[in-house]
Every structure is written in C-alpha cells, then in structure tokens.
XYZ file of C-alpha atoms in Angstrom:
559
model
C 25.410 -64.657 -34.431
C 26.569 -67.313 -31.889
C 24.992 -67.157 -28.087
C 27.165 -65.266 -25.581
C 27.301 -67.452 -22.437
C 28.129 -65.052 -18.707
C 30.897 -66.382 -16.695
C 30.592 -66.867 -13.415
C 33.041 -64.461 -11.493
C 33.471 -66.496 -8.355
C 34.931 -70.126 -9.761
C 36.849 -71.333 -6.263
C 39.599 -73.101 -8.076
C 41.636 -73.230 -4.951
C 41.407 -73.316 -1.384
C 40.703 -70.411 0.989
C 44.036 -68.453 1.646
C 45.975 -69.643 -2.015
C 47.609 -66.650 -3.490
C 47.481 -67.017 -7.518
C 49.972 -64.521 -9.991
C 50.207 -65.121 -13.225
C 51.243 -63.231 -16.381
C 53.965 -60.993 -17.431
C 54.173 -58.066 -14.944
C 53.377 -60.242 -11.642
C 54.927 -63.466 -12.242
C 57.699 -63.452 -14.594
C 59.116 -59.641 -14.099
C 58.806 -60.092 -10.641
C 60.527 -63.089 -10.054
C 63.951 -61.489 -12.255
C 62.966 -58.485 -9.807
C 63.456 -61.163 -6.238
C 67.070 -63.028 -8.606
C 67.929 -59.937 -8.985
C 67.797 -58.490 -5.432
C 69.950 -61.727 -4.456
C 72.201 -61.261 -7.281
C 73.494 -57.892 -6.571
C 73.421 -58.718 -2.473
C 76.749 -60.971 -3.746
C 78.065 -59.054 -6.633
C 79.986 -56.910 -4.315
C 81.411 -59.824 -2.609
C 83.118 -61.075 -5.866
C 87.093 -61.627 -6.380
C 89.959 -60.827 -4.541
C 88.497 -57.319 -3.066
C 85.351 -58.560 -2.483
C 83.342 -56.944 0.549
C 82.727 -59.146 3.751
C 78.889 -59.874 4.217
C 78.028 -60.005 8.149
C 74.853 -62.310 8.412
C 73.417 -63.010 11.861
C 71.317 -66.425 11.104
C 68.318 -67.440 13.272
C 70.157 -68.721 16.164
C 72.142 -65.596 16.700
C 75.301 -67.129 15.327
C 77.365 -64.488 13.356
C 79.381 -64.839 10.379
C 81.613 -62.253 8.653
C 82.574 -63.540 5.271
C 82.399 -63.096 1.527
C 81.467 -66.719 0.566
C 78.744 -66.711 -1.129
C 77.873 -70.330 -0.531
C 78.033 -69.702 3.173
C 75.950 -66.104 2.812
C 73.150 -67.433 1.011
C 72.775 -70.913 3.130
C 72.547 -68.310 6.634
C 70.058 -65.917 5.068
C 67.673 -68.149 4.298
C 65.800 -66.608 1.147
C 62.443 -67.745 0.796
C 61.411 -66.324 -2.799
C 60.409 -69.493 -4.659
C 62.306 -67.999 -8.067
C 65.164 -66.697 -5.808
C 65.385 -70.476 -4.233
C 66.416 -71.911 -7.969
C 69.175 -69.603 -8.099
C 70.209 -70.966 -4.314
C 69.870 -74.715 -5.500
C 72.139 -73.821 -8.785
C 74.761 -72.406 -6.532
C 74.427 -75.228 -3.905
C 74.881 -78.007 -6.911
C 77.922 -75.852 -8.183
C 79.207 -75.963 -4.522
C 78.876 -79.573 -4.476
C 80.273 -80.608 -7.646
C 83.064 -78.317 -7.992
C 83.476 -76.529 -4.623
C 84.368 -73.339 -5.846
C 82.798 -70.559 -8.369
C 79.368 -70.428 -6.621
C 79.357 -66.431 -6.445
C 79.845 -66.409 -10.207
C 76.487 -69.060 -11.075
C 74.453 -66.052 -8.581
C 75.901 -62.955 -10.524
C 75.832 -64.810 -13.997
C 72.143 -66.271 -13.766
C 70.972 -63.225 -11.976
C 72.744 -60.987 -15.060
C 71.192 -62.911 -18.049
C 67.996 -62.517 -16.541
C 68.450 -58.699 -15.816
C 69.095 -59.045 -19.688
C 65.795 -60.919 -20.268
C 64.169 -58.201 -18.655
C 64.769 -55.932 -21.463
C 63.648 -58.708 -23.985
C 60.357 -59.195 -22.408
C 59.876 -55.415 -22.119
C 60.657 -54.999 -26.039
C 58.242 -57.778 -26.840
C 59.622 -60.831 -27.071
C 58.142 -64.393 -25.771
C 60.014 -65.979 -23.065
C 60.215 -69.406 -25.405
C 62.455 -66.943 -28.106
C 64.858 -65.843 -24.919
C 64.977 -69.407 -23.653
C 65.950 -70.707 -27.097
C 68.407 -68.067 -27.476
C 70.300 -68.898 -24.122
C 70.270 -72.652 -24.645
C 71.997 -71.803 -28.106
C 74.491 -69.278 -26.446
C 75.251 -72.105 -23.824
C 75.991 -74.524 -26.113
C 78.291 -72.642 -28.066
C 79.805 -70.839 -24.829
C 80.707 -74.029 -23.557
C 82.334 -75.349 -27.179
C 84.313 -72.284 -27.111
C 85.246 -72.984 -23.659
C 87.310 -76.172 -24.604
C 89.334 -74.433 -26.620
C 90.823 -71.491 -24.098
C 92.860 -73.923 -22.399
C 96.435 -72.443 -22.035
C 98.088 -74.622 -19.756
C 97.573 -77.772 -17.648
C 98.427 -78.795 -14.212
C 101.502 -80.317 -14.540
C 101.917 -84.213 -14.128
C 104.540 -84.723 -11.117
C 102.863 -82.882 -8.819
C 105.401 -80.934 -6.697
C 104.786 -78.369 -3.731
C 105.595 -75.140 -6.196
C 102.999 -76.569 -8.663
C 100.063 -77.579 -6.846
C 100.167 -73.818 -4.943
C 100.558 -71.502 -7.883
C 97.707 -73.376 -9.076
C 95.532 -72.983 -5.879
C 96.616 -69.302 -5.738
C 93.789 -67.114 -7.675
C 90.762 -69.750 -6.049
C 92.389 -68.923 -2.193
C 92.982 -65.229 -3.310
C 89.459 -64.403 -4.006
C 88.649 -65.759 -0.429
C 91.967 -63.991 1.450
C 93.664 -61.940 -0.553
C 96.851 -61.409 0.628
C 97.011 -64.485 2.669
C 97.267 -66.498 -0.051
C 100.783 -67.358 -0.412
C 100.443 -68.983 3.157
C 97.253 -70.785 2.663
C 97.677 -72.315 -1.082
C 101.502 -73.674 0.677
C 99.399 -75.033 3.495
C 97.242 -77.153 1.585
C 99.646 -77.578 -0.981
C 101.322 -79.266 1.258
C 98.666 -81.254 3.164
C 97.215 -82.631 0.212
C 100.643 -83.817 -0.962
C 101.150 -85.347 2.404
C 97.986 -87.466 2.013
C 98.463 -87.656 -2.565
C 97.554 -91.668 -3.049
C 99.268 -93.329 -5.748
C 96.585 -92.452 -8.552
C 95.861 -88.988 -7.944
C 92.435 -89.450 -9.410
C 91.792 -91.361 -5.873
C 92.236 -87.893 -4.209
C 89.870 -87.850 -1.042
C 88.971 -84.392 0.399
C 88.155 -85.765 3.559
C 91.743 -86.653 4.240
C 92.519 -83.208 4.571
C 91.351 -81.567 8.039
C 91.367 -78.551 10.098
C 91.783 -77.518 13.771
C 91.682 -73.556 14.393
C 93.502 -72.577 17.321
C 92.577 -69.021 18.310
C 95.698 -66.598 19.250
C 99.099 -65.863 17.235
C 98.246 -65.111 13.630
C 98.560 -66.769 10.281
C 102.253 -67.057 9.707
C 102.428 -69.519 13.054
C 99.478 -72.126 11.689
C 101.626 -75.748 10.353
C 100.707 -78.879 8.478
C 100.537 -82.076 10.953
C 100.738 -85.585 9.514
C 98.032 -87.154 11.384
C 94.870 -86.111 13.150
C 94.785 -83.387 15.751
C 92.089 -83.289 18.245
C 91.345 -80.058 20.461
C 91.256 -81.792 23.617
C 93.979 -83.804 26.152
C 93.975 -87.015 26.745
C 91.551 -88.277 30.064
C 93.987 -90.209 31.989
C 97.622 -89.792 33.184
C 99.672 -91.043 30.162
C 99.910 -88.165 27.609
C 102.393 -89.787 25.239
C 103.389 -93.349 23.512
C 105.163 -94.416 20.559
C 104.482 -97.713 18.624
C 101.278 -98.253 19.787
C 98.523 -100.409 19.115
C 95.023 -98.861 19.055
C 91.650 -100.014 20.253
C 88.466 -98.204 19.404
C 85.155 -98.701 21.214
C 81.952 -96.553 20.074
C 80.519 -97.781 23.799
C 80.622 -96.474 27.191
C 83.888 -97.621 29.127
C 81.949 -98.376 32.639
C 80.234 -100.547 34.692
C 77.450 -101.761 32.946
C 73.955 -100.507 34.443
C 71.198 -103.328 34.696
C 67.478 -102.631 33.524
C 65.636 -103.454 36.202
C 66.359 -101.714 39.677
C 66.996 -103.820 42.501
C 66.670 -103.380 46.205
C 69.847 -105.000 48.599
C 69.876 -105.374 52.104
C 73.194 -104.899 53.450
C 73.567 -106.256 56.870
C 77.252 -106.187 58.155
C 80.445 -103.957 57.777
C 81.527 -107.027 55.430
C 79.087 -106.730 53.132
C 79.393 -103.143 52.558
C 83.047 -103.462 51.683
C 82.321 -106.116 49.817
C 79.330 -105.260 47.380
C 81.434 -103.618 44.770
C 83.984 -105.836 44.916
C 82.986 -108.506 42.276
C 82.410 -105.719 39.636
C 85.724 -103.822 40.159
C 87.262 -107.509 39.716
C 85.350 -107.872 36.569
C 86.697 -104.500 35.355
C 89.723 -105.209 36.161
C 89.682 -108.141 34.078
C 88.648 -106.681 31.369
C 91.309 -104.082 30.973
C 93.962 -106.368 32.207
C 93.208 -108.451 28.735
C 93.036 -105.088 26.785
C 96.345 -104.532 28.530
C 97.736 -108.132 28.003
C 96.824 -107.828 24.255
C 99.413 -104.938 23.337
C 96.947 -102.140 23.626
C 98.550 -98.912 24.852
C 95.781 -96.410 23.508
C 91.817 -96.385 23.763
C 90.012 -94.085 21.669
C 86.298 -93.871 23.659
C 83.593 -92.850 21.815
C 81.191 -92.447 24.221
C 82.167 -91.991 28.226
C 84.837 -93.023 30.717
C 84.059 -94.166 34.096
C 86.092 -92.753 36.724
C 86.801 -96.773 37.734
C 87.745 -97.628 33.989
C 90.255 -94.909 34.307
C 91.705 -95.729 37.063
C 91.978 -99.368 35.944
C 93.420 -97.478 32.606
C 96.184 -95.628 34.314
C 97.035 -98.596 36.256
C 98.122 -100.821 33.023
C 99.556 -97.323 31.591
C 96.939 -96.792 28.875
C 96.566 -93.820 26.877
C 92.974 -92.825 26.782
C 91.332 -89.878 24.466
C 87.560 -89.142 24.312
C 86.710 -88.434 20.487
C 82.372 -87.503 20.920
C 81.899 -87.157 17.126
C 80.918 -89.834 15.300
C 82.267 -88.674 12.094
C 86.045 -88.393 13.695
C 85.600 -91.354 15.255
C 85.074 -92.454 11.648
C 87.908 -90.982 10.543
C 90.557 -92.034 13.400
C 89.338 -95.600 12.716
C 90.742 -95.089 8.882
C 93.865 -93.275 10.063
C 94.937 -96.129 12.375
C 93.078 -98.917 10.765
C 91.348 -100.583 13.530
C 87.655 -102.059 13.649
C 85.224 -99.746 15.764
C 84.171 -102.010 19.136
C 80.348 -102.059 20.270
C 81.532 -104.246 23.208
C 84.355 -103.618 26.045
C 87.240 -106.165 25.697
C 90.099 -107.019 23.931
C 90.077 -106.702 20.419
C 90.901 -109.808 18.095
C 94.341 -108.579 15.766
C 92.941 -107.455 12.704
C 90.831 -105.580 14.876
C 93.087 -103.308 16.497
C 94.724 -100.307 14.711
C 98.235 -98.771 14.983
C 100.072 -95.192 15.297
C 103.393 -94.305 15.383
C 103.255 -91.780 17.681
C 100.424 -90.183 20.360
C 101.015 -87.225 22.214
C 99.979 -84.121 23.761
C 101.628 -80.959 22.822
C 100.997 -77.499 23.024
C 100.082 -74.820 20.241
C 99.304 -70.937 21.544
C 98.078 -72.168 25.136
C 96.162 -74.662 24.350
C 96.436 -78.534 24.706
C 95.958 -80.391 21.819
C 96.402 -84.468 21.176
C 98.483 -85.452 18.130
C 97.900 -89.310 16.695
C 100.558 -89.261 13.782
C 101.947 -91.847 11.551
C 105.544 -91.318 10.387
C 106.068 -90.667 6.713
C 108.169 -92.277 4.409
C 112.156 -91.674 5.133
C 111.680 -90.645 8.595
C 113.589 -92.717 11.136
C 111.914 -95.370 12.397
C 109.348 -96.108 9.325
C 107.949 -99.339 9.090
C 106.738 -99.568 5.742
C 105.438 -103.101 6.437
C 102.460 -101.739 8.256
C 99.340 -100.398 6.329
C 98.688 -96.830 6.916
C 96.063 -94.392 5.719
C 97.743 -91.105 5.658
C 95.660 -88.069 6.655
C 97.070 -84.091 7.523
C 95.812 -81.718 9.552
C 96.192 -77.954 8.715
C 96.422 -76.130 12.436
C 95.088 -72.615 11.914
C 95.915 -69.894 13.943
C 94.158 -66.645 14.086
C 92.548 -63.738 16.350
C 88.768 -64.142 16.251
C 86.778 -67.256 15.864
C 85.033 -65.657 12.798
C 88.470 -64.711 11.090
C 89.780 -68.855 11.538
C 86.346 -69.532 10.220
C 86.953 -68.039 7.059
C 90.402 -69.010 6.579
C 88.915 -72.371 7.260
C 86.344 -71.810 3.879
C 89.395 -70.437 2.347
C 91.190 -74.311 2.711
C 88.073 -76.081 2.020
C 87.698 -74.359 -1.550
C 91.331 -74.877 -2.111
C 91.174 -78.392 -1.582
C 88.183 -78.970 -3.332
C 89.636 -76.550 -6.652
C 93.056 -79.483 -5.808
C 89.924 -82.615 -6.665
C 88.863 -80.834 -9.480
C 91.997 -80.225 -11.051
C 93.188 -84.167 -10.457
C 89.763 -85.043 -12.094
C 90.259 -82.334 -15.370
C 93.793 -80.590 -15.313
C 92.980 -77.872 -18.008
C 93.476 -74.559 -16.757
C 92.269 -71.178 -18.660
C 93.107 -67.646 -18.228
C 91.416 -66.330 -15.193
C 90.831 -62.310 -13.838
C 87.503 -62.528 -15.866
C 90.018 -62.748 -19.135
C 88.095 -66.153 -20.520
C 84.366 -64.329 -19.887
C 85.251 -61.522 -21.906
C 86.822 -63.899 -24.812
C 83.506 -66.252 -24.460
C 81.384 -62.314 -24.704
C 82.982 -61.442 -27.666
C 82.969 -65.152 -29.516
C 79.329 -65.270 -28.993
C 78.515 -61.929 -30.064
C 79.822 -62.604 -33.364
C 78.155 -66.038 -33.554
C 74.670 -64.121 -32.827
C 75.209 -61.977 -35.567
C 75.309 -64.796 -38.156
C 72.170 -66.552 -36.388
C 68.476 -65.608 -38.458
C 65.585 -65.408 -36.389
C 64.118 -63.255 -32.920
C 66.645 -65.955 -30.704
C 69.893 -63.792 -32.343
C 68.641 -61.124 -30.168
C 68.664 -63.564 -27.157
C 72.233 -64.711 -27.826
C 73.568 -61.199 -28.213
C 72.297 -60.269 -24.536
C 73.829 -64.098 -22.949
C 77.239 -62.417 -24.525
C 76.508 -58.895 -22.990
C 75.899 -60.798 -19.364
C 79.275 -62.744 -19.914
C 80.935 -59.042 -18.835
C 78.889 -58.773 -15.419
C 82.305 -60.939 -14.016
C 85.136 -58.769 -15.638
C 82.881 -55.916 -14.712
C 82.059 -57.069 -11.255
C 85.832 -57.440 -10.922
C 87.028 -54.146 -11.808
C 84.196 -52.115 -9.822
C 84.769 -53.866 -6.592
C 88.634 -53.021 -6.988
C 89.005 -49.897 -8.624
C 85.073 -48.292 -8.226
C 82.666 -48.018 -10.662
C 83.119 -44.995 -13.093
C 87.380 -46.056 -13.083
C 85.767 -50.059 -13.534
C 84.204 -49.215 -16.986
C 87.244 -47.658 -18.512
C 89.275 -50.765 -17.422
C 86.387 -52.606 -19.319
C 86.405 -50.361 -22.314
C 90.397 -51.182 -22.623
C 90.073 -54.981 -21.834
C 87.793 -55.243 -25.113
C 90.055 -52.728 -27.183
C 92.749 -55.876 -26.432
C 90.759 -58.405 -27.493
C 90.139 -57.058 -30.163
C 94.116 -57.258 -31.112
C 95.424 -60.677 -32.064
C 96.632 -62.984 -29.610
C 94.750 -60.571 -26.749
C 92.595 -63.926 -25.585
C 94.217 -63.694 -22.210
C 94.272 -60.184 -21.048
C 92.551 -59.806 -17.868
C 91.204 -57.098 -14.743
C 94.462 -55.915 -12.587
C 92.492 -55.697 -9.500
C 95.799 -53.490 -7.965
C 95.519 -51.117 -10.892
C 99.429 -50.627 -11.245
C 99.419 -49.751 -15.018
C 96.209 -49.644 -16.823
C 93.716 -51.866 -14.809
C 94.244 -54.853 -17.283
C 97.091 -57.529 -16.832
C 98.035 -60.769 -19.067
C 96.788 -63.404 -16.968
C 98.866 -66.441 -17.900
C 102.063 -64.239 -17.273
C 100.552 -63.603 -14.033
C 99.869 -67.244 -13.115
C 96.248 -66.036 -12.565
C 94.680 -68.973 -14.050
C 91.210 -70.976 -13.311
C 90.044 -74.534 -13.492
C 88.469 -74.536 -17.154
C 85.859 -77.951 -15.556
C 84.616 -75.348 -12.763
C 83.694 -72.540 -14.827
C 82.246 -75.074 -17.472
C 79.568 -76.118 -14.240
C 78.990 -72.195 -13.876
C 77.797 -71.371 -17.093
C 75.971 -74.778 -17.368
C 73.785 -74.290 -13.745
C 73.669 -70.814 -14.150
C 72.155 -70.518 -17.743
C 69.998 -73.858 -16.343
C 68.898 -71.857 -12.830
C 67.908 -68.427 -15.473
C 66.032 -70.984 -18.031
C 64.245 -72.589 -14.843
C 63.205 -68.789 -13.734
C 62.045 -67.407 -16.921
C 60.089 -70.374 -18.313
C 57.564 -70.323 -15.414
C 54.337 -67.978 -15.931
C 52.539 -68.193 -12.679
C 53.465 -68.478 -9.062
C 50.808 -70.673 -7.080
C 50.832 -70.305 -3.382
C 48.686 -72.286 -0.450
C 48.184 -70.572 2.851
C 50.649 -71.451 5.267
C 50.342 -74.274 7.826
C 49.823 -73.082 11.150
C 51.348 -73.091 14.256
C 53.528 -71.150 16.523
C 55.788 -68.551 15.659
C 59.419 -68.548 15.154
C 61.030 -66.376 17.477
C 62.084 -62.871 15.258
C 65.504 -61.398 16.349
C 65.032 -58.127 18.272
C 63.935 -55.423 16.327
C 66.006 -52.708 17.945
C 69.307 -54.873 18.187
C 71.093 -52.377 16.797
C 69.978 -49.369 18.352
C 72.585 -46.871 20.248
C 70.461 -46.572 23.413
C-alpha cells in the first residue's frame, strides 16, 4: 500500500491578481464562444447586400461601412482568442487586400463546427489533424477550379469586368462606375511589366458635393489645397522641392540691438531681405517656376516668390511630399537655394482648377500622344481618382471600395487565375472534401467532414443576407442539387433572386481571384488551428494607471 502524501491547497504559482482557466469548458469552449461572437458581428456584412456596421471608435470618429477590415481595426476587440482571428484577417488584408470578411466567417465557422466535436468527445489534436488534412486537400482542389484567366493585353473592358464582383461586394450598384475608375487609373499608371504594378501610384482625393457619376480620373497628383502665392498656373516647368522652412533663418542665441537713429531702423532688415532676395533670384535664374514647400512659407519668401513669378504649393505630408518627388523626379532639398540639374524635377502642366466649389491644385504630366509630349524626359506616371459624394463617411467608403479594387488589380498581375465566384467554388471545395472524408479511416474523417460543412457558411451567408434566412436555405438546398449534376461546378447564389436564387457564375462574369481565396482558407484554417490548440488562458493583473476616458453612457438617449 504506497504512502498518500496531502497537497498543499495554496501553491502561489503566480502573482497576486493573475487570472488562470484552463480545461475544456473555460478555456477552449469559451474562446470558440468570444470567435464566435466576432464572427457573426461580420457575417451580416458579407457580399453585395451586406449590412453597413456604424462603429464610433475611441476618439469619437464615426464610420458607417461594411468592411470588415476597417470594422474590426475601430472596435478594438480585446479577447486574446478573438485577437488571432483579427491578426488572420489583418495578414489577409495585407497580402491580398481583399477577402478579409470571408477568413472571420470561415475560421469563426470551422470552429462553431469544432464545438460539436469537442462536445461529442473528441480531442482537440483529432480536430486539428482533421482540418490540416481538409486544408491541404481544399487548397489542391482549389488549383484546379480555374475557369478563366485575366487576359494578357490588358484593355479598359478587361481589367473592369474583372474588378466588378470585388467593388460590388463593397458598393453594389456603384460598381460599374468605380471598377471603370480604377480600371482606368491603373492603366494610366500600367509600367511596362505589369508584374511591376505599384499600388501606391494610384491615389484618391474626395471632394464632398455632386454625386458619383461627376468623380474623373486625373493623370497626375491632385492636392486639396491652392497654391500660396499669386501664380496659379504654368506649363513646362521645372520643379524644386525643399522639405525646409522657406524663411529667414532664426539664430540660436537671442541677441539684444541698440538702435540709435531713424537710419538704423530702416536699415536693420535690410541685409537679410538682400540675402533673400538672392537666394530666390538664383532659384529664379536656374529655370525654376514651381516650389513645392514642405514645411512653411514666410510672408517675405513669398513676396520675393511672386516677384520672380514662382508657383508655390505647401504639401505638409511627408508621405506626398514623397510621392510628388517621384511624380516629377526631383531630389528633396534640406537647404534653401538653387538646386544643381539632376536635382530639380519637371511637370508638364500646374494649375488650379475647380471641382464642386472647391479649389484644388493639379501637377500633371502629359501622356503619350497628347500634343506637346516630350518623350525625351523621364516621367513617373501616377493618377488620381477625384471622388465625389454627399457625406464624408459615404466618399470614405467609396474610397475602401478603390483601395480593394486596386489591390484585387496587384493580385491578379501577380496570379491571373480566376474561379467562379457567388460562393460557387466554396460549395464545389464542400462537396470535394466531403467525399474525400468519407474514404479517410480514423476519428480525423469526422474532422474533415465538418471543415466541408463550414465551406457553406459563405454560399449560405450570401443567400441569407440577400434573400433572408428561411428563402436562403432553399437557395442552398438547390445550389447542391446542381452540383450534384455534371458540369454544375460553377453554379452560384443570385443575390437579386430573379429565377431561382442560383445563377451560373462564369456566364455572369462573377468571377474571383483563385490566389486570394487560396490566402483565406490558408489564414483562416491557420487562425481556427491557433484557437483550438490552446488549453489554458493565463492572465496578469493589469498595469496601472489612469483611466481611458469611456464614451458617454447615455449618448444615445432621446432626452
């Protein structure tokens, strides 16, 4: 009979305050309870009649949109299993750009799915194993769904039937305008190897007033502001760019002078508004006719600027000022003077015009074939998309709406596949793995069965947020009856309902980027993996320190 040594009940493993769960019902089911929660606060903001979120963040700022990227950055979510889910999405936004609602609803899905494993009886390792297996073959089946590709010579037609379903599940019914828009600007700005594609040369300016139809594609940069001195436009010009302040420089030290005659007064400035002037007439004498300041203008250096009939616009951010520096290709000056050649930078044409009201300042190079081309000069072409709009909060979505477009344009130059979209290739992928579970041995089949049951969340989250829920399971109940059928890989959810709820989606154009929703299923199945394989949740006690302002309890109250 061996000797039966008493525990101690009070081991202090950790410090005072640490909050320890471990176990099935308060760490693992609990954490799928928290990616849940976050999961379904996006599922109804999925596809084309997805519903706008409005999220007031901790500044007060307020955003009405249904991207989930921007909804889950403003809400801050501080559940540590919740977080993973946030980071998968974030990495999908990064890579790809576009498809981060569907890594939330898919992750948060398989492990709604798990849920019922763990309940039955089965070990986390068994689901884990099961997943990785469904992942691997989900993404093997993947390669093979490709039905078209984005076709070589890019034209305008091309490139915007295939932005079309990415910019319609942001605006739909705006998205014959946008997907022309930055059809067009990225075209504008297309290098020579497309594969040399840069996002970046692709901005935005939202100009509130007048609606969509009015908003244009500007070769060039726009700023939101008018130039500071008296000449508003110039053509041909050479460009000088200084990140310093264009003023009389300020000593260290102060100094005291004693002024003792009428002569002395007038003349105490007068050496320094010489130098100035000396300055600017070199500037002047070296061919410069516009100054881009990135810092401020003295009223002295502008009138010395309006003298020699220089253009001069104040650009504050450092990142444009990046950016104008590449668009006219001149060498950002720390110092006031004239530039050396290769230092100075050249546009076609600088003005000031007027869009809805408001002054705006236009520095555009001419493209090729328009009169007066120089093709001798080297030019870095960048567009401008000018959105117009009636609330700041509408032109900030539209503005989302063009980002994701151009980043779904990157994609597509990297991997040009494209496979049936309107949840069409997550139904095939459901039904290809649920056969390939049914040949597998072992407790992981069961596993691989439920990672091709979650695959329907997106068809399903589709069809409910168009057509409701009891009319969204009868759509799904016909989409499989078609798969079933030969040659029924493509069919699709009609989100407009104007038959039977399903639609061929390659005879619909509705098609996807096959590399973006290869990234979903990879970080999503990664982000549920990363949730279920943990087994206790560790917590210290908070640092201290003052409080964060709350918003006001009662904002929202009548009286």
């Amino acid at each position: 009979m061996s000797l039966k040594v008493p525990k101690p009940n009070n081991v202090q493993l950790f410090k005072e305050g640490y909050k320890h769960l471990q176990g099935l019902e308060e760490a693992v089911l609990r954490n799928i309870q928290a990616v849940a929660e976050l999961s379904d606060l996006v599922r109804t903001s999925f596809g084309p009649n997805g519903r706008n979120k409005l999220v007031i963040n901790h500044l007060g700022r307020l955003f009405v949109t249904s991207d989930a990227a921007t909804i889950i950055r403003e809400v801050e979510v501080v559940h540590p299993a919740a977080k993973l889910l946030v980071m998968a999405s974030q990495a999908q936004e990064s890579e790809m750009g576009d498809a981060t609602n569907m890594v939330l609803i898919f992750s948060g899905e398989l492990l709604k799915k798990a849920e019922h494993l763990l309940i039955l009886g089965l070990h986390p390792s068994e689901i884990i194993k099961g997943y990785e297996l469904a992942c691997t073959k989900a993404l093997a089946e993947l390669e093979t769904l490709s039905t078209s590709r984005l076709p070589s010579p890019l034209t305008l037609s091309t490139l915007a039937e295939a932005l079309k379903p990415a910019i319609a599940s942001k605006q739909y019914g705006f998205e014959d305008v946008l997907s022309k828009l930055v059809a067009e600007a990225a075209l504008a700005v297309m290098p020579s190897n497309p594969k040399n594609f840069n996002i970046d040369n692709v901005r935005v300016v939202k100009i509130m007033g007048s609606n969509l139809s009015t908003s244009k594609v500007v070769q060039g940069m726009v700023f939101g502001r008018e130039p500071e001195g008296m000449v508003k436009k110039t053509t041909k010009a050479k460009v000088a760019v200084f990140t310093c302040a264009l003023d009389i420089s300020q000593t260290e030290t102060k100094g005291t002078v004693l002024i003792k005659n009428a002569d002395e007064m007038l003349n105490f400035t007068r050496d320094e508004e010489k130098h100035l002037e000396k300055i600017f007439k070199e500037i002047a004498d070296s061919g410069i006719k516009v100054i881009i300041a990135g810092s401020s203008v003295g009223e002295l250096a502008l009138h010395f600027l309006n003298r020699f009939n220089i253009a001069v616009l104040k650009v504050l951010s450092k990142f444009d000022l990046r950016r104008v520096c590449r668009v006219v290709n001149a060498t950002p000056l720390a110092r006031v003077g004239a530039p050396m050649p290769e230092e100075a930078g050249y546009v076609d044409i600088f003005e000031t015009i007027e869009i809805g009201g408001d002054r705006v300042t236009v520095l555009r190079q001419l493209a090729k074939g328009e009169p007066g081309y120089d093709s001798s000069l080297e030019k870095t072409k960048t567009a401008t998309i000018i959105l117009r709009g009636a609330t700041a909060n509408h032109l900030d979505d539209l503005e989302r709406a063009v980002d994701d477009g151009v980043n779904v344009i990157k994609a597509l130059l990297k991997d040009p596949r494209l496979v049936p979209g309107a949840g069409a290739t997550e139904l095939e992928l459901g039904k290809r793995i649920e056969t390939y579970g049914n040949g597998l041995k072992g407790l992981a089949q069961h596993a691989v069965k439920r990672y091709a049951m979650a695959l329907e969340v997106i068809p399903r989250t589709l069809a409910e947020n168009a057509l409701g829920g009891a009319e969204g399971n009868e759509v799904l109940s016909r989409l499989w009856a078609k798969h079933e059928q030969k040659g029924g890989e493509a069919y699709g959810v009609d989100v407009e309902a104007e038959q039977d709820g399903t639609l061929l989606a390659t005879e619909h154009k509705i098609l996807d980027s096959l590399a973006a929703k290869s990234w979903a299923i990879k970080l999503a199945t990664e982000a549920a993996v990363s949730v279920l394989s943990v087994d206790s949740i560790i917590m210290s006690k908070p640092a201290g320190g003052p409080k964060v302002p709350q918003q006001a309890s009662n904002w929202d109250d009548d009286d």
